[in-house]
Coordinates of C-alpha atoms in Angstrom, one line a residue:
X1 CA 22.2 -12.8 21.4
X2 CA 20.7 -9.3 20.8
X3 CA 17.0 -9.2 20.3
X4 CA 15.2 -8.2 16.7
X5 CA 11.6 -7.2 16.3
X6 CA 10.7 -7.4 12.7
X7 CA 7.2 -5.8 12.7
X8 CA 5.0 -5.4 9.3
X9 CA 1.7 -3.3 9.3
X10 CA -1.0 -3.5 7.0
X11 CA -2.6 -1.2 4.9
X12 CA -6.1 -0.9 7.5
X13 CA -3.7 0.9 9.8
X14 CA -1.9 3.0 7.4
X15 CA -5.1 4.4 6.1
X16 CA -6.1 5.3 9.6
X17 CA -4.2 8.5 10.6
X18 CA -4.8 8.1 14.2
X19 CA -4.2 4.2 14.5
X20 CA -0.8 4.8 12.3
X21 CA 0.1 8.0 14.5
X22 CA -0.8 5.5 17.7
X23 CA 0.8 2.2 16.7
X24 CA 4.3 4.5 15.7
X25 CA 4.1 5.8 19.0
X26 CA 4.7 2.4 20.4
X27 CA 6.8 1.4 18.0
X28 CA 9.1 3.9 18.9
X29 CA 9.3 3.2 22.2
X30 CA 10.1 -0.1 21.9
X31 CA 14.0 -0.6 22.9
X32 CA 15.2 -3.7 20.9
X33 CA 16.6 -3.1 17.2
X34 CA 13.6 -3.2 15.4
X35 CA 12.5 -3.1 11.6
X36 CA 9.1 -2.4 9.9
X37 CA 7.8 -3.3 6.6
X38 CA 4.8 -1.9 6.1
X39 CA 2.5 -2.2 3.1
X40 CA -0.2 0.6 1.7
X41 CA -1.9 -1.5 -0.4
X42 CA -5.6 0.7 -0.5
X43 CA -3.6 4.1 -1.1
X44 CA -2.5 2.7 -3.4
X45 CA -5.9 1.0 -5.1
X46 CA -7.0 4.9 -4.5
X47 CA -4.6 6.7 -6.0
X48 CA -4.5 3.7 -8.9
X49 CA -8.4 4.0 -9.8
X50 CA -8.6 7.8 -9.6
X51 CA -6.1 8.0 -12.4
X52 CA -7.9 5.3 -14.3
X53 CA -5.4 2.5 -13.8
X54 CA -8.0 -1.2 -13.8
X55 CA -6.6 -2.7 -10.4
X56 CA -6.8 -6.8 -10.2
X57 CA -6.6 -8.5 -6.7
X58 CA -6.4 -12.4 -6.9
X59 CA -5.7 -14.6 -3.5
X60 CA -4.6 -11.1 -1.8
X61 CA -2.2 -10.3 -3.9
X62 CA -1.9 -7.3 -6.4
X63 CA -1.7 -8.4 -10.1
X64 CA 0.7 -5.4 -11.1
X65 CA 1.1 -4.4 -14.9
X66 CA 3.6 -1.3 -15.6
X67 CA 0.8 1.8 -15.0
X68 CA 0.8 0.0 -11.4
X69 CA 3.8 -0.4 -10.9
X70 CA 4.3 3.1 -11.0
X71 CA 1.6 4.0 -8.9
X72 CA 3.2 1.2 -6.1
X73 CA 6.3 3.2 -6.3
X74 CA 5.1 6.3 -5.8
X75 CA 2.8 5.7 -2.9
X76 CA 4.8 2.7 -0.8
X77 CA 8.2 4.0 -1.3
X78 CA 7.2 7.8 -1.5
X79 CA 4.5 9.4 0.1
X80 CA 4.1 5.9 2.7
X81 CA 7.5 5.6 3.7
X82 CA 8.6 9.1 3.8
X83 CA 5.2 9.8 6.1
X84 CA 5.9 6.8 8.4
X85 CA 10.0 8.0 9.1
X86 CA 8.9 11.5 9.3
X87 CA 6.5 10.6 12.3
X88 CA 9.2 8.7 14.0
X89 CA 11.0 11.2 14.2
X90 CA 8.9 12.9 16.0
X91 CA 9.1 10.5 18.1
X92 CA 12.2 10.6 18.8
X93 CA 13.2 7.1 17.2
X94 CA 15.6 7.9 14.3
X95 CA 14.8 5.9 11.6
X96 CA 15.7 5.0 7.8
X97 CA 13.4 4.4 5.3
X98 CA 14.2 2.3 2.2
X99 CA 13.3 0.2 -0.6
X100 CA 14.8 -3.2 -1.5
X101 CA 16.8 -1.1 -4.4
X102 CA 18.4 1.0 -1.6
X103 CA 22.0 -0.5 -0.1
X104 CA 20.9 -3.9 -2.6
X105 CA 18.9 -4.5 0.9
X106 CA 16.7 -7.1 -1.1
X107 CA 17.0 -8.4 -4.7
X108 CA 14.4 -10.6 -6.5
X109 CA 13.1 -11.9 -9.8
X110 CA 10.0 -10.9 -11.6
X111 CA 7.4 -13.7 -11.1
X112 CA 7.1 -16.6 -14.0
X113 CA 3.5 -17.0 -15.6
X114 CA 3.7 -20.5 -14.1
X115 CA 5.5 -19.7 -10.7
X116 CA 4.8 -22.4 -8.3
X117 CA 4.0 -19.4 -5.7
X118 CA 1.4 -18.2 -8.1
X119 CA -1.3 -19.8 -9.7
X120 CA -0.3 -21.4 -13.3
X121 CA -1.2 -19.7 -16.4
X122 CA -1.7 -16.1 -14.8
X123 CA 0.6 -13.5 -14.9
X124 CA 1.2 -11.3 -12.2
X125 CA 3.3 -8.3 -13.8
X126 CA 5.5 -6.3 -12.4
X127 CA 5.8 -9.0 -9.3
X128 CA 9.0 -9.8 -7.4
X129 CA 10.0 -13.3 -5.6
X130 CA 13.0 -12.8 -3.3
X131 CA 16.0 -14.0 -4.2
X132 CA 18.6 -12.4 -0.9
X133 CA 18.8 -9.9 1.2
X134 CA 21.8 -8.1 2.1
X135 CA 22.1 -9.1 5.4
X136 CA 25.2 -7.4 6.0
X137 CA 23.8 -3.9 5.0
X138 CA 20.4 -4.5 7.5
X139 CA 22.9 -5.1 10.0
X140 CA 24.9 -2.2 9.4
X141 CA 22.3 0.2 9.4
X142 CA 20.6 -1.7 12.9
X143 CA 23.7 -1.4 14.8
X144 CA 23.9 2.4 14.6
X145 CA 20.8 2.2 16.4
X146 CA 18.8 3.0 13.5
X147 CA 15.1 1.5 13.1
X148 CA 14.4 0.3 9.5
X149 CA 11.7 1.7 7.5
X150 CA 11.0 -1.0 4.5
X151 CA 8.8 -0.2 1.7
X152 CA 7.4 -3.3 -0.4
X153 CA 9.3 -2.4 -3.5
X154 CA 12.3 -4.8 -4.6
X155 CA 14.8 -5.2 -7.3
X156 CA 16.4 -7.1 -9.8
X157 CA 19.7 -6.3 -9.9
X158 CA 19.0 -5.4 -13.8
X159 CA 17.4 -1.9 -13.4
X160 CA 13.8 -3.2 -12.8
X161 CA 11.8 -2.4 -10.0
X162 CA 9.1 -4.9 -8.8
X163 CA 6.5 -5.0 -6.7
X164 CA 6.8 -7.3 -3.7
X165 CA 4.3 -8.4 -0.6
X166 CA 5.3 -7.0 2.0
X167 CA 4.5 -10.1 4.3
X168 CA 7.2 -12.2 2.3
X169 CA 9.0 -9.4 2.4
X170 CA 9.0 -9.3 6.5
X171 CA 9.2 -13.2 6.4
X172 CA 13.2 -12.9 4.0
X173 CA 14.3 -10.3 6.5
X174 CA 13.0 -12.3 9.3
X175 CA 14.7 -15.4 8.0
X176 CA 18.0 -13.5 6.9
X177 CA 19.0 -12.4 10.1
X178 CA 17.9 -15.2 12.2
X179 CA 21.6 -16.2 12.6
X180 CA 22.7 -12.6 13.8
X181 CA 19.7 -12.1 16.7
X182 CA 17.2 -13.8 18.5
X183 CA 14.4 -12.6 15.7
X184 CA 10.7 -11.9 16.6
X185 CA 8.5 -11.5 13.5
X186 CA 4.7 -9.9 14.2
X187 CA 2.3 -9.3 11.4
X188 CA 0.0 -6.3 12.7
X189 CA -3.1 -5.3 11.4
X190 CA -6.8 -4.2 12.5
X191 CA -7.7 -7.8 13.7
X192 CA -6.8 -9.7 17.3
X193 CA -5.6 -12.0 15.4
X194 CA -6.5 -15.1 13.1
X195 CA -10.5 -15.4 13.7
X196 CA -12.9 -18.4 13.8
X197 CA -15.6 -16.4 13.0
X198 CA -14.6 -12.8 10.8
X199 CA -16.6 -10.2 12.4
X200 CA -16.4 -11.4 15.7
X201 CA -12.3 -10.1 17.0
X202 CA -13.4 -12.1 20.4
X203 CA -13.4 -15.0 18.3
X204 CA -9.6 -15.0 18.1
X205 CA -7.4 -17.8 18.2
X206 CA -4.3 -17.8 21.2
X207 CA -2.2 -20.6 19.1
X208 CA -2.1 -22.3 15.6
X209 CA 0.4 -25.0 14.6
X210 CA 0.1 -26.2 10.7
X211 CA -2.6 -29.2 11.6
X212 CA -4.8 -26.6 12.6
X213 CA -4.2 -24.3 10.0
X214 CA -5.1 -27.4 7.6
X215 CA -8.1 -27.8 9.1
X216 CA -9.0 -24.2 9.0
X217 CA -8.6 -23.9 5.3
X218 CA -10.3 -26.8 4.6
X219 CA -13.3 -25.3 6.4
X220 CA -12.8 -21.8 5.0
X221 CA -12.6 -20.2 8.1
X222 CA -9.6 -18.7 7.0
X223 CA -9.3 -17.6 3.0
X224 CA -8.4 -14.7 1.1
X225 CA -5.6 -12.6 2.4
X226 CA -4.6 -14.6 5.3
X227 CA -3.4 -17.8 3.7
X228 CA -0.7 -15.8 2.1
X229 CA 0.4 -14.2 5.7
X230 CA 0.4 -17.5 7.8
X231 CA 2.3 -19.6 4.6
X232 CA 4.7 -17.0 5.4
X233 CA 4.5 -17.2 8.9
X234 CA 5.2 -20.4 8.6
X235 CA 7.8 -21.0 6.5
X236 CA 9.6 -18.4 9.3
X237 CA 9.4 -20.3 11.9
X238 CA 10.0 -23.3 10.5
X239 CA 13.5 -21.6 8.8
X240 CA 14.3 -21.0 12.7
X241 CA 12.8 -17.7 13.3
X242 CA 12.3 -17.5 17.5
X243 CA 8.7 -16.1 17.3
X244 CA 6.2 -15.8 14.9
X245 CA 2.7 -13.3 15.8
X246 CA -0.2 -12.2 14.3
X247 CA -2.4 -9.5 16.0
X248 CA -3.8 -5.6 16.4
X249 CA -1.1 -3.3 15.8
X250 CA -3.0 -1.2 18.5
X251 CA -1.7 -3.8 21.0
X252 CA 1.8 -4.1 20.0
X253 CA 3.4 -4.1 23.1
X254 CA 1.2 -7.3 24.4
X255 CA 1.8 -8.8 21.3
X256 CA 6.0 -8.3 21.8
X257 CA 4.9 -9.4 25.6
X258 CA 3.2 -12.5 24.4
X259 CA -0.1 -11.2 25.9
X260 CA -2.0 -10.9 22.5
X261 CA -2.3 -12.5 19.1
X262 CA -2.7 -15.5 17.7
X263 CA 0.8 -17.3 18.2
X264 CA 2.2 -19.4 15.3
X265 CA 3.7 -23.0 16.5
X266 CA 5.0 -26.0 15.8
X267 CA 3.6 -28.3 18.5

């Protein structure tokens, strides 16, 4: 069975013009089919707050009400997506950006009030909970030899556009095509990996299975932002997805090597 890399990078990178330019230069010389979802989510704060648009952040995740979701729009699946494709190219790594809209890659539902993936009683907008992905269209597009350039933006199948973390996002595809190749999942960002203590990156830790990560929450050693990304690390490899990594986009070839990151298990 054929390998697949799916890869998501944070926004810390994106905002960083030389890390982005670095880490796409690895990217695209990495062989195997590979997709990226990449997220933007400061740009977007930015570009939110200097047109006077309130921005609310709860748990790591964007509460997005309709100004926002335009603004999401605009900078993921614009100026984020378009930017990231373009440098690939210049790479030599032909590659296809798109949004969940685009082939019906991924459709979804906007978020209840009282969603047992958010927290009851609060609305969260203009906010998207997978329901599929085309599969069938991923693979398509991956066996021209195409990389896939994902934007965080989903659909409903009803003319709405919604606003979707890109994490779950990389988790679905992940999970999708898990019975088509022998899929890798990394989650990349500015850190070595999951930390014991935050502002030492030394401090990283080589595996986590779900006893640790218990005990790491119940100590707050990990909060915030993270506990979204290693649910969904999780719940990938626990839906059969081969291997599941969390680490410094700058080192994404150790990462693919198993030489870096903080490894999700389920010893």
């Amino acid at each position: 069975m054929e390998k697949l890399y799916v890869i998501k990078i944070g926004g810390n990178i994106i905002d960083d013009e030389n890390k982005l330019s670095s880490f796409l230069k690895d990217f695209a010389e990495v062989r195997e089919k590979k997709i990226l979802v990449h997220g933007g989510g400061k740009l977007a704060t930015r570009v939110a707050e200097t047109m006077g648009i309130t921005q609310q952040i709860i748990d790591g995740r964007r509460v997005t009400d309709a100004e926002t979701l335009k603004v999401a729009i605009m900078v993921y699946a614009g100026y984020i997506n378009k930017n990231i494709v373009a440098k690939l190219q210049a790479q030599n790594c032909n590659a296809f950006g798109i949004t969940g809209a685009d082939g019906n890659a991924i459709q979804a539902h906007k978020r209840g009030i009282a969603s047992s993936v958010g927290t009851a009683g609060l609305d969260y907008g203009f906010v998207g909970d997978i329901d599929k992905v085309n599969k069938t269209f991923v693979q398509e597009i991956l066996e021209q030899e195409i990389a896939l350039v994902i934007a965080p933006i989903t659909h409903d199948k009803n003319g709405l556009l919604l606003n979707t973390n890109a994490d779950t996002i990389a988790r679905e595809i992940a999970k999708a095509m898990n019975n088509l190749y022998e899929v890798s999942l990394f989650y990349c960002f500015e850190k070595n990996g999951v930390l014991l203590k935050e502002t030492d990156d030394g401090s990283y830790i080589e595996k986590i299975n779900r006893g640790t990560y218990c005990e790491l929450k119940e100590k707050n050693i990990v909060s915030s932002g993270m506990i979204p990304k290693l649910d969904n690390a999780f719940e990938a490899l626990q839906s059969g997805v081969q291997n599941v990594i969390i680490g410094k986009a700058e080192n994404l070839h150790n990462l693919i090597n198993h030489q870096s990151g903080t490894a999700i298990v389920n010893e």
